[in-house]
mmCIF file of C-alpha atoms and ligand atoms in Angstrom:
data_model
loop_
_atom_site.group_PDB
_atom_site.id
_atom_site.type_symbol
_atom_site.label_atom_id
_atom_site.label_comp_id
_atom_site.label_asym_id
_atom_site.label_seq_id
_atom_site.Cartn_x
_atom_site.Cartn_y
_atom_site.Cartn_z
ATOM 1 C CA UNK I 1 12.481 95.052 81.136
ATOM 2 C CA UNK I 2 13.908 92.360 79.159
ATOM 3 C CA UNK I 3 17.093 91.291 78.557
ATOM 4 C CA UNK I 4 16.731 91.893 74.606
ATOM 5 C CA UNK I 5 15.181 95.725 75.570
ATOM 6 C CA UNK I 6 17.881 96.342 77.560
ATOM 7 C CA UNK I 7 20.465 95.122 74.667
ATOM 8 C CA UNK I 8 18.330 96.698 72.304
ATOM 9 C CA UNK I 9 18.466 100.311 74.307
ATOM 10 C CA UNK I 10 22.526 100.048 74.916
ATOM 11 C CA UNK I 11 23.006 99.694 71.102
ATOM 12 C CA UNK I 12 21.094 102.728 70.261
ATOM 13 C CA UNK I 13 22.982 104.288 72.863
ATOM 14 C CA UNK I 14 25.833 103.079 71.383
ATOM 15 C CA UNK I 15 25.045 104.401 68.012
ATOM 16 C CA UNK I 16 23.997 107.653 69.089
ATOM 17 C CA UNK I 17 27.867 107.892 71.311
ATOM 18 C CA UNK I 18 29.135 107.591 67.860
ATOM 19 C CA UNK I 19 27.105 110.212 65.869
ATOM 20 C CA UNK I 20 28.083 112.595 69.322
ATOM 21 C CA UNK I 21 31.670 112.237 68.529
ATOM 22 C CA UNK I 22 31.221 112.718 64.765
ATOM 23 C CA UNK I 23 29.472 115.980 65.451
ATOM 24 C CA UNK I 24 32.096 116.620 68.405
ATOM 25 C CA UNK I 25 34.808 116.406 65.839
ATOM 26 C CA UNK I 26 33.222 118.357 63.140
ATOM 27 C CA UNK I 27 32.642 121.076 65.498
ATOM 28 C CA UNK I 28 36.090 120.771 67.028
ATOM 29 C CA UNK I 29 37.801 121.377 63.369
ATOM 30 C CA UNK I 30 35.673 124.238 62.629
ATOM 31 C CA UNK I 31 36.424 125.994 66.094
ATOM 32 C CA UNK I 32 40.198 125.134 64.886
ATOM 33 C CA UNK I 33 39.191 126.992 61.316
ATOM 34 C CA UNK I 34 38.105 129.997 63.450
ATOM 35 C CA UNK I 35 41.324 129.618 65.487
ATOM 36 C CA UNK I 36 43.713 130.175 62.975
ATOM 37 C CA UNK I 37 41.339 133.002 60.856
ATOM 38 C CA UNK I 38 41.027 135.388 64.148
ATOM 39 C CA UNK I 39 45.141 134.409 64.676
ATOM 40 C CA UNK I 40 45.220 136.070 61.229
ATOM 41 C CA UNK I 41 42.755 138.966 61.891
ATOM 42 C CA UNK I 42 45.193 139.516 65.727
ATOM 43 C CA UNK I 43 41.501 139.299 67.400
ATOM 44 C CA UNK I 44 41.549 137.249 70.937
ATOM 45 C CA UNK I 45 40.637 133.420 70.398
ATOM 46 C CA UNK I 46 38.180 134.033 73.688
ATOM 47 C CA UNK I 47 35.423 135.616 73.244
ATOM 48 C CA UNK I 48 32.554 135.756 76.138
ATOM 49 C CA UNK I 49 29.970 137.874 74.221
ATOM 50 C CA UNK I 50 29.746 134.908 71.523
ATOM 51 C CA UNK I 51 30.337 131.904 73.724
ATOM 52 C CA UNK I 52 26.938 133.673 75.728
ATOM 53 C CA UNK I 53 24.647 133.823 72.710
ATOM 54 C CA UNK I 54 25.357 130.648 71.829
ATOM 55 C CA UNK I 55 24.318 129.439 75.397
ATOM 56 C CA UNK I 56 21.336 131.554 74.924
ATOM 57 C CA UNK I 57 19.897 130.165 71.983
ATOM 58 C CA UNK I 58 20.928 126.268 73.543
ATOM 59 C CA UNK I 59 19.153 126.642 76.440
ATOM 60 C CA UNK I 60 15.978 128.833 74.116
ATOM 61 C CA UNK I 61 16.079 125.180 72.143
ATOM 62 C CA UNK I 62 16.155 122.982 75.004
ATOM 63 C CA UNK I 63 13.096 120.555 75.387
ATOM 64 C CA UNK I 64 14.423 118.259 78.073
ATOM 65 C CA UNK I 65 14.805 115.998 79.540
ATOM 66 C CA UNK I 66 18.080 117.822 80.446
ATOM 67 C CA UNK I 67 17.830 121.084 82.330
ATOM 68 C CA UNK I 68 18.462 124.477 81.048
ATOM 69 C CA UNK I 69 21.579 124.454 84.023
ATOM 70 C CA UNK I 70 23.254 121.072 82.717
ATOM 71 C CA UNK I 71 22.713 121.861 79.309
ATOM 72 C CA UNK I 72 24.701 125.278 79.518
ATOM 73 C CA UNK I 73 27.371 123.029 81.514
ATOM 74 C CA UNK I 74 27.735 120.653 78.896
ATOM 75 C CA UNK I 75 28.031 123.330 76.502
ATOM 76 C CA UNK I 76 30.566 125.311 78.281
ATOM 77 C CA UNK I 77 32.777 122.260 78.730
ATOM 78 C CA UNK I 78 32.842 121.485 74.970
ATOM 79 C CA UNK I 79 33.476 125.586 74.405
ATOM 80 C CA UNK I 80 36.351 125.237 76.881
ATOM 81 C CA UNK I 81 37.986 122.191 75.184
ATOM 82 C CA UNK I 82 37.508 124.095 71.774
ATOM 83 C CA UNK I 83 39.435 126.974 73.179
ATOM 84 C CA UNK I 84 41.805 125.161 74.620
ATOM 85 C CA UNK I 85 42.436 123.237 70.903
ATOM 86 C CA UNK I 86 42.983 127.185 69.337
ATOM 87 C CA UNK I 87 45.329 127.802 71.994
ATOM 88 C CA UNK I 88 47.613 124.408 71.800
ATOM 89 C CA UNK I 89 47.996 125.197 68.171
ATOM 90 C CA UNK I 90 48.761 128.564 68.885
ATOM 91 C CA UNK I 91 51.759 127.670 71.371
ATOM 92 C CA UNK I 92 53.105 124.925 69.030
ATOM 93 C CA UNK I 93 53.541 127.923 66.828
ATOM 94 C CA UNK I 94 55.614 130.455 69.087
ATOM 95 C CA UNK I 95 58.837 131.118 67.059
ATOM 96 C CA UNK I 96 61.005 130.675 69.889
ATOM 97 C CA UNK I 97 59.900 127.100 70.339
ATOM 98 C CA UNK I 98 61.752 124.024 69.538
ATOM 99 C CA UNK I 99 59.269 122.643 67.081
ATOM 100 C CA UNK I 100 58.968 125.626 65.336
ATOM 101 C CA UNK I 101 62.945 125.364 64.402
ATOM 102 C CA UNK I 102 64.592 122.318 65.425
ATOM 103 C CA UNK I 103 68.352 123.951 65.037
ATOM 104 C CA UNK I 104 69.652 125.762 68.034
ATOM 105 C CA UNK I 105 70.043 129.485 67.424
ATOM 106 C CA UNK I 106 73.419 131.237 67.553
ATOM 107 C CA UNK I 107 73.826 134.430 68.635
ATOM 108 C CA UNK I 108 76.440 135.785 67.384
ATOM 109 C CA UNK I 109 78.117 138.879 69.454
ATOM 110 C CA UNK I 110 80.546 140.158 66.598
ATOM 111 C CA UNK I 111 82.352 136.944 66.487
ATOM 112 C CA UNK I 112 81.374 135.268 69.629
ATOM 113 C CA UNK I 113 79.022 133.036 69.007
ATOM 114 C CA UNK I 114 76.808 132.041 71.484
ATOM 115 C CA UNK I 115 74.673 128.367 71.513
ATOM 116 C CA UNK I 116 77.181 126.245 69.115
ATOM 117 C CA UNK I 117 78.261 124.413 71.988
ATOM 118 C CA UNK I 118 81.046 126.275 73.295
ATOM 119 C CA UNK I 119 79.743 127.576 76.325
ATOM 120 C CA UNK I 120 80.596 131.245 77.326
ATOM 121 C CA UNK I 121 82.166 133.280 80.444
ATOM 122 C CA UNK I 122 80.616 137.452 81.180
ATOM 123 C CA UNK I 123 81.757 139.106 84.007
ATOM 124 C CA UNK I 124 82.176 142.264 85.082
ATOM 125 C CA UNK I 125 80.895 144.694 87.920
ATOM 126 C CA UNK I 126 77.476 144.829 88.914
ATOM 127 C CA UNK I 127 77.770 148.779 87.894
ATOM 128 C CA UNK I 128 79.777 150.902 85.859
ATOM 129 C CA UNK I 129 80.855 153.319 88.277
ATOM 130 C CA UNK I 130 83.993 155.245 86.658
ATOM 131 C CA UNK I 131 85.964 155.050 83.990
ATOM 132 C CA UNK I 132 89.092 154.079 86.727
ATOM 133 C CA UNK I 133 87.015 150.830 87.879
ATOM 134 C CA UNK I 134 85.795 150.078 84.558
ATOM 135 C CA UNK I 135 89.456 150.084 83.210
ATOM 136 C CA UNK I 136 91.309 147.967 86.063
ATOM 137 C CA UNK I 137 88.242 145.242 85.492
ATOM 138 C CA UNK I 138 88.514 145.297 81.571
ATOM 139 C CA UNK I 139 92.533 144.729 81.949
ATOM 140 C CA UNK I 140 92.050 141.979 84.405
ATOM 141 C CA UNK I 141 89.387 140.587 82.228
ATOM 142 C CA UNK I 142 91.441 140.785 79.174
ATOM 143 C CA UNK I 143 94.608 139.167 80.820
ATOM 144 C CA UNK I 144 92.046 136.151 82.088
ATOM 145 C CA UNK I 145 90.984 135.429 78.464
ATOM 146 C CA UNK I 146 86.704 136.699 79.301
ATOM 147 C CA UNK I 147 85.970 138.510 76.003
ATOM 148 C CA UNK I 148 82.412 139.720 77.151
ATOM 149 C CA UNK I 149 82.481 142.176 79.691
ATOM 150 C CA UNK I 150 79.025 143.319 81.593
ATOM 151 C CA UNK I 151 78.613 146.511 83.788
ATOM 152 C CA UNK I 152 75.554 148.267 84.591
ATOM 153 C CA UNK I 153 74.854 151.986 83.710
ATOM 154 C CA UNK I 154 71.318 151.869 84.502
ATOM 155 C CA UNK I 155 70.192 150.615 87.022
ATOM 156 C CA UNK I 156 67.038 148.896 88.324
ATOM 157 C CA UNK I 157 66.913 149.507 92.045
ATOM 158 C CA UNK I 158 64.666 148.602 94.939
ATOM 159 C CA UNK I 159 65.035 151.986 96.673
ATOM 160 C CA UNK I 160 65.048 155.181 94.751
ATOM 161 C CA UNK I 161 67.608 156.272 97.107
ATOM 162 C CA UNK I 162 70.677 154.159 96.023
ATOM 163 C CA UNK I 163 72.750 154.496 93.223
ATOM 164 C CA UNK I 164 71.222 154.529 90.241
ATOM 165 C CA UNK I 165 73.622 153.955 87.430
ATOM 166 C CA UNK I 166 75.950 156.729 85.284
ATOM 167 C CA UNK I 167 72.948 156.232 82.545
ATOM 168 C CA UNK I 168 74.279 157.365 79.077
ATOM 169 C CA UNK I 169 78.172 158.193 80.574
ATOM 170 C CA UNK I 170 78.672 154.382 81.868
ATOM 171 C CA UNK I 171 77.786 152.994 78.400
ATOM 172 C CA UNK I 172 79.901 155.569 77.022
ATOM 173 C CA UNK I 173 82.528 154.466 80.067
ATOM 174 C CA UNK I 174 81.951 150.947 78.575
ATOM 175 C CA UNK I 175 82.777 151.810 75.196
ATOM 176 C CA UNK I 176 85.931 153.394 75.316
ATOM 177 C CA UNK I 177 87.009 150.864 77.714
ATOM 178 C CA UNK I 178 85.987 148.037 75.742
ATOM 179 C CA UNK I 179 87.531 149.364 72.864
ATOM 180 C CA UNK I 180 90.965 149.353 74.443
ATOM 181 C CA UNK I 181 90.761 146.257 75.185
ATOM 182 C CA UNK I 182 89.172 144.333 72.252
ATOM 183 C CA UNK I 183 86.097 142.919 74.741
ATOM 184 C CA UNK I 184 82.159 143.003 73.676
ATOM 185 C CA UNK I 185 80.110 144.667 76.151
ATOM 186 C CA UNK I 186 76.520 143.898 77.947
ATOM 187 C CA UNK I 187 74.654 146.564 80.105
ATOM 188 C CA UNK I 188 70.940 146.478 81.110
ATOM 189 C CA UNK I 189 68.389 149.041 79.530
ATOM 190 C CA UNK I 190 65.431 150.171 80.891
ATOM 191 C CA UNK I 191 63.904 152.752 78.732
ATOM 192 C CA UNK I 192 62.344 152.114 75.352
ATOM 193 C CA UNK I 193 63.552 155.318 74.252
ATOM 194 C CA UNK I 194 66.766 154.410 74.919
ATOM 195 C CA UNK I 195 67.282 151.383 73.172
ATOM 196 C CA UNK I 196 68.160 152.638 69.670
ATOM 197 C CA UNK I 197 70.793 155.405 71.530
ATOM 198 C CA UNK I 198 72.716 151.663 73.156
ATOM 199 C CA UNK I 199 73.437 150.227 70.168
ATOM 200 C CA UNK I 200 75.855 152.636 69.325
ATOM 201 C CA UNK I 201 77.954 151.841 72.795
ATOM 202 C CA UNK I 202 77.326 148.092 73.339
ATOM 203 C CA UNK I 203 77.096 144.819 72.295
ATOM 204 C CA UNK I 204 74.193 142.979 74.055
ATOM 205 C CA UNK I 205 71.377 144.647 75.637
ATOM 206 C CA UNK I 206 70.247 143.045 78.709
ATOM 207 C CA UNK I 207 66.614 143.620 79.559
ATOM 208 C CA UNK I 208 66.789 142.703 83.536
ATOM 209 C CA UNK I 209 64.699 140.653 85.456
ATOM 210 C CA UNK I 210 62.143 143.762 86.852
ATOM 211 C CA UNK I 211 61.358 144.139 83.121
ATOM 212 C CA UNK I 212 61.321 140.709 81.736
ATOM 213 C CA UNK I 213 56.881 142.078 81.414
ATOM 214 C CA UNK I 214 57.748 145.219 80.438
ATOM 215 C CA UNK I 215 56.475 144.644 76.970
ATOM 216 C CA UNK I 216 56.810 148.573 75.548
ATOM 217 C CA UNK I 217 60.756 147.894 76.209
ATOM 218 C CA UNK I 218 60.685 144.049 74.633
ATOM 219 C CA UNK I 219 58.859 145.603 71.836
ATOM 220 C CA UNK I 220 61.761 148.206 70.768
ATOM 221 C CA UNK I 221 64.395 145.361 71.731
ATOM 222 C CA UNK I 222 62.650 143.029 69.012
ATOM 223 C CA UNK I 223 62.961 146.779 66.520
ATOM 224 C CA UNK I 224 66.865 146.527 66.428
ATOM 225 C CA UNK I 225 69.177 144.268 65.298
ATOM 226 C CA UNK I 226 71.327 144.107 68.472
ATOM 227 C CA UNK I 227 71.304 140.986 70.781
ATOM 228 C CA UNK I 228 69.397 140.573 73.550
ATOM 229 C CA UNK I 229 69.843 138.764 76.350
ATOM 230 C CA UNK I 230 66.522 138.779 78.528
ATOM 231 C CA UNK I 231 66.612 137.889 82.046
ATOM 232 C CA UNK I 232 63.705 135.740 84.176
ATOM 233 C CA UNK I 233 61.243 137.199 86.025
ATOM 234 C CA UNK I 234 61.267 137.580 89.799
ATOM 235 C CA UNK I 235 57.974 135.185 89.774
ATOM 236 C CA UNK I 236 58.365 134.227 86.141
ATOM 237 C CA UNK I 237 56.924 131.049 85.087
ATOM 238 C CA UNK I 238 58.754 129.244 81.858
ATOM 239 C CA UNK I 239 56.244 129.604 79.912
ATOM 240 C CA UNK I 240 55.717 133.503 81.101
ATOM 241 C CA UNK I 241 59.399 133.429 79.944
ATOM 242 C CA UNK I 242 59.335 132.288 76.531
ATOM 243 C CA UNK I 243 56.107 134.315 75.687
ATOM 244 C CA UNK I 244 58.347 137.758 76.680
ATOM 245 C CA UNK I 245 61.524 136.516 74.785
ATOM 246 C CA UNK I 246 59.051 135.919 71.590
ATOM 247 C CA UNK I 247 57.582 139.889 71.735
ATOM 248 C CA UNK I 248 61.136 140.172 70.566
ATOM 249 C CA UNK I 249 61.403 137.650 68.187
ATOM 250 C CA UNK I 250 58.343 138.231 66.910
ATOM 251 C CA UNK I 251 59.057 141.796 65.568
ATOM 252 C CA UNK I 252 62.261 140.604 63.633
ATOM 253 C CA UNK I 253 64.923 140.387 66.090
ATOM 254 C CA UNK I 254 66.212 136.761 66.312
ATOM 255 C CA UNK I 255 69.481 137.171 68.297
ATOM 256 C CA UNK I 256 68.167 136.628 71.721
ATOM 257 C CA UNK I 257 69.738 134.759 74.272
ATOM 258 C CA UNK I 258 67.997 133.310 77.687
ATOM 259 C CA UNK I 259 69.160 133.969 81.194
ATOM 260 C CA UNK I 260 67.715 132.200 84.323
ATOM 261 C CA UNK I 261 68.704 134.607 87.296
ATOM 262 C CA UNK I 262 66.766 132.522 90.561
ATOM 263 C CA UNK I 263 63.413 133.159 90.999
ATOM 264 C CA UNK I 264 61.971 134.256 94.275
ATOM 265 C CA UNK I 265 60.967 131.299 97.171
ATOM 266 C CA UNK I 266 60.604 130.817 100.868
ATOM 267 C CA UNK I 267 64.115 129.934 101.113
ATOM 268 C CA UNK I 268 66.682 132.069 102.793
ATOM 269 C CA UNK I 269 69.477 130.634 102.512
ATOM 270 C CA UNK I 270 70.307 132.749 98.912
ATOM 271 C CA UNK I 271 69.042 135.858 97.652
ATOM 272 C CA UNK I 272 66.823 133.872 95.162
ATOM 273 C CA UNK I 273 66.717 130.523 94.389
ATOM 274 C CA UNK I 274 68.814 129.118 91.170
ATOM 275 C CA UNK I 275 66.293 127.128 89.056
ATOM 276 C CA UNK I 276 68.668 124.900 87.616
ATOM 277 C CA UNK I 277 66.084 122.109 86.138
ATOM 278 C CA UNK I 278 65.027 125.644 83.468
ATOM 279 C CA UNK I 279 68.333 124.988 81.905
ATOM 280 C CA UNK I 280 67.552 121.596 80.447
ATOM 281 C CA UNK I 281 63.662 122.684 80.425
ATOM 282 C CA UNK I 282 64.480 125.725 78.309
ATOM 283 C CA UNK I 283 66.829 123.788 76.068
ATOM 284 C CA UNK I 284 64.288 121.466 75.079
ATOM 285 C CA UNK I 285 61.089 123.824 74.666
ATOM 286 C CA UNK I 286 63.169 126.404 72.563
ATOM 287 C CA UNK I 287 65.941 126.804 70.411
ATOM 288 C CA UNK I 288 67.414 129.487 71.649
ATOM 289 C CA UNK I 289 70.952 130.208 74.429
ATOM 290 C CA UNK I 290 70.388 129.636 77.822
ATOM 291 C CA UNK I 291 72.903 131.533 80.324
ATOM 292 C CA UNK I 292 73.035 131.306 83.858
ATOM 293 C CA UNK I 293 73.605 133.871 86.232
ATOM 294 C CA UNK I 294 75.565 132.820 89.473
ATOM 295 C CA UNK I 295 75.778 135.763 91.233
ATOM 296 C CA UNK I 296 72.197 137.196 91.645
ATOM 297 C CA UNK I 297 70.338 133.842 91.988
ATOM 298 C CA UNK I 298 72.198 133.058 94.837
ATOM 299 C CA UNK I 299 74.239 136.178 95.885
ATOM 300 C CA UNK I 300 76.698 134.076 97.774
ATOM 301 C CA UNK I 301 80.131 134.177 96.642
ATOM 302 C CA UNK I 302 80.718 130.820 98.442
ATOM 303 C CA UNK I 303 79.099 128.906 96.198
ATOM 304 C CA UNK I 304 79.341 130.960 92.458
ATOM 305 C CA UNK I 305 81.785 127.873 91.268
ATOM 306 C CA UNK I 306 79.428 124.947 92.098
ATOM 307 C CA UNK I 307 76.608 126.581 90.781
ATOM 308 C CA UNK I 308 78.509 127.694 87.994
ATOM 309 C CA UNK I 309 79.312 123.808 87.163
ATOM 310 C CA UNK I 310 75.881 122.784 87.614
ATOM 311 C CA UNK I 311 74.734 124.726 85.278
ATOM 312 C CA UNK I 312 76.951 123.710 82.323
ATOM 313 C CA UNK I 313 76.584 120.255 83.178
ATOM 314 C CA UNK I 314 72.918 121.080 82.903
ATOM 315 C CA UNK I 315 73.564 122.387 79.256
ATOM 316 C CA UNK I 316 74.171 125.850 79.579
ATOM 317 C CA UNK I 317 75.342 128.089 77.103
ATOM 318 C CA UNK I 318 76.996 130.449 79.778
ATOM 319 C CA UNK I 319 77.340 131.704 82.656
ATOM 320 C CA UNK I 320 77.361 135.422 84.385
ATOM 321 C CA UNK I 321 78.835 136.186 87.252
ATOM 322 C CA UNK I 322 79.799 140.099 89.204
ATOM 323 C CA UNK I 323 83.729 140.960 89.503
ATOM 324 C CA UNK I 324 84.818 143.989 91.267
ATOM 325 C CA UNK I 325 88.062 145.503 92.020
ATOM 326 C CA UNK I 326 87.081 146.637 95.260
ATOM 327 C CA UNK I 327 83.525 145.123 96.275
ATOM 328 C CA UNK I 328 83.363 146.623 99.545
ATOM 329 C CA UNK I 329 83.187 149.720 98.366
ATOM 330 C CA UNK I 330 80.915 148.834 95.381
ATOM 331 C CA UNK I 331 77.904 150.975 94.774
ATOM 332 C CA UNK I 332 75.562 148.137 94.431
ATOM 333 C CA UNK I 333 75.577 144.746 95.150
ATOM 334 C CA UNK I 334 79.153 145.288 97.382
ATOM 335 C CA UNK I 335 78.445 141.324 99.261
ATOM 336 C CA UNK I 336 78.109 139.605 96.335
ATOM 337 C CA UNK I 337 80.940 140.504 93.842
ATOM 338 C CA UNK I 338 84.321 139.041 93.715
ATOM 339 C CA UNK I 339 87.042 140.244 94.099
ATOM 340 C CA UNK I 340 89.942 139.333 91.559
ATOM 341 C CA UNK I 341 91.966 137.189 93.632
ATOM 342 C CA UNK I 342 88.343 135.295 94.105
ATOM 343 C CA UNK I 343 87.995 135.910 90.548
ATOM 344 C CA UNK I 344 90.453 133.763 89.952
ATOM 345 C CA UNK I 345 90.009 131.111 91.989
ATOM 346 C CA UNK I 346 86.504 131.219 90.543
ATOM 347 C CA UNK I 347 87.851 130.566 87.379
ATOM 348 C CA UNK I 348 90.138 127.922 88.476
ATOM 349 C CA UNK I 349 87.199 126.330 89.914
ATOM 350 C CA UNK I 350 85.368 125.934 86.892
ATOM 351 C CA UNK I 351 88.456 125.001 84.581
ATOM 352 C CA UNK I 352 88.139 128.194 82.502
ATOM 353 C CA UNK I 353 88.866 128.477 79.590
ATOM 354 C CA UNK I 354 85.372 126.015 79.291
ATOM 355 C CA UNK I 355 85.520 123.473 77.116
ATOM 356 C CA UNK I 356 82.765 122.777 74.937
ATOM 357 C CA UNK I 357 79.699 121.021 76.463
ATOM 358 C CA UNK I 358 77.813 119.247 73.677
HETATM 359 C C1 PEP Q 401 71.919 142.811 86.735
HETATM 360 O O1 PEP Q 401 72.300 141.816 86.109
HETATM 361 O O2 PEP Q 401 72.580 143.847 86.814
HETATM 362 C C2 PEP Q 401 70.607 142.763 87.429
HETATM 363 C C3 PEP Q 401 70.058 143.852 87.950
HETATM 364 O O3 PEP Q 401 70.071 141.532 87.497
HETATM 365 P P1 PEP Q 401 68.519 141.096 87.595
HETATM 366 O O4 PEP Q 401 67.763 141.912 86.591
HETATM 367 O O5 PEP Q 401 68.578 139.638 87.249
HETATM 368 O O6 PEP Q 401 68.098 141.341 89.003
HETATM 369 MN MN1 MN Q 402 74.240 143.112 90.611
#
């Protein structure tokens, strides 16, 4: 072959690269057409019983020199990209993401707001277990300067053998208490059903870390108007994360607030491991708080107050942590709570009252 042929053949090769990518494109803006109608229509961007007629009739057409294997290879490459295009547009679009709204969300619980920069303190026992323990935290709380008090009446619990929350009576424990005091309450909620029933008694419904998938209960959390603040999964990716805290955005309820908790690891050496690097992560994929809870990502009171400062100088918008009047007899979580006098030193520790971050 001469050298001219050979020039002659790359140029044509050239020319037909060109007219490939022309076509590629076309197609790719069309399968970006049919993105957004079945995103209209709710029907699943994937869909095999299509992508394998297509193949069909491809490899029916196919008159070589490529075989009917390769050609259905090639094929399913460019289907996969074109999915993958329907699905990047689709994520740039989640309403809890930052370049949906560039603005940070404030929550606003009555007139605490949450996310403007002033970073936030809740504490309080692990459970409400009577109205006596509930009180002598709320008055200690109250003489500190917290304003948000948490305390669980329902509880999510390994064993169905331990304690396993007052239910109804603890949030109604937490709202006479509460209103004695002038504090804004957070307890965890489990049921669906019983989500309308707590915003009668509290202020923020926590949806805990066991339920962060349980998208029945993140469904009737995005029905009401009452804060939310959703906790990470066990094995909860960010991503896994954001989806679950836009089920509840996505049905109307903006006022939801982020809360990385640990997440499960090899390590030993705390109860879970504190994923510090979601704060900033978090903070720049969405626009909504992020909160940090000390106490059950590493359940080590030893080192609540380090953690505590790592994760507002990581940007957080708060930070939880358990307080007890008497943690050794606590009904759950008795190792990990303070104590008051620890309480305080806590607090000491991390210069409460915080000053703002940003
Ligand atoms: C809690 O905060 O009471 C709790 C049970 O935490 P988590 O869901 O993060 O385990
Ligand atoms: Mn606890």
């Amino acid at each position: 072959m001469s050298q001219d042929n050979l020039d002659r053949l790359r140029k044509q090769l050239d020319s037909v690269n060109l007219r490939l990518l022309e076509l590629l494109s076309e197609r790719a803006s069309i399968a970006q057409d049919i993105g957004m109608e079945k995103e209209k229509q709710g029907v699943p961007k994937y869909d095999p019983v299509r992508e394998k007629s297509m193949l069909e009739e491809l490899v029916r057409s196919n008159k070589g020199p490529f075989d009917d294997e390769t050609i259905s290879h090639l094929f399913k490459q460019i289907f996969q990209a074109s999915l993958k295009l329907q699905q990047t547009d689709h994520h740039k679009h989640l309403l809890v993401s930052r370049k949906r709204q560039k603005e940070d969300t404030v929550v606003s619980i009555g007139e605490i707001p949450v996310g403007s920069g002033q970073p936030i303190l809740i504490a309080g026992p692990c459970s409400v277990e009577s109205y006596e323990q509930t009180r002598k935290t709320a008055a200690m709380l109250k003489a500190s300067g917290v304003t948000v008090m948490r305390g669980g009446a329902f509880k999510p619990r390994t064993s169905p053998y331990d304690f396993q929350g007052l239910g109804v009576e603890g949030l109604q424990i937490l709202k006479e208490v509460a209103e004695e005091f002038g504090l804004k309450t957070i307890s965890e909620i489990v049921d669906p059903a019983h989500i309308e029933l707590a915003t009668q008694y509290i202020d923020v419904i926590q949806i805990g870390a066991r339920n962060m998938q349980n998208f029945e209960l993140l469904k009737a959390a995005g029905d009401v108007r009452t804060p939310i603040l959703l906790k990470r999964g066990l094995a909860a990716t960010i991503d896994e994360f954001l989806h679950s805290a836009e089920y509840i955005v996505s049905r109307g309820n903006d006022q939801v607030m982020l809360i990385e908790r640990g997440i499960r690891t090899y390590e030993k050496a705390t109860r879970n491991t504190l994923d510090i690097s979601a704060v900033p992560i978090l903070k720049l994929e969405s626009h909504l708080p992020v909160l940090v809870d000390v106490t059950h990502s590493t359940g080590r009171k030893d080192i609540l107050a380090p953690c505590a400062k790592a994760a507002l100088a990581a940007g957080a918008d708060g930070v939880m942590v358990e307080v007890h009047p008497d943690p050794a007899t606590a009904l759950s979580d008795a190792a990990q709570q303070l104590n008051f006098a620890e309480f305080e030193r806590f607090l000491k520790e991390i210069q409460f009252p915080l000053k703002p971050g940003r």
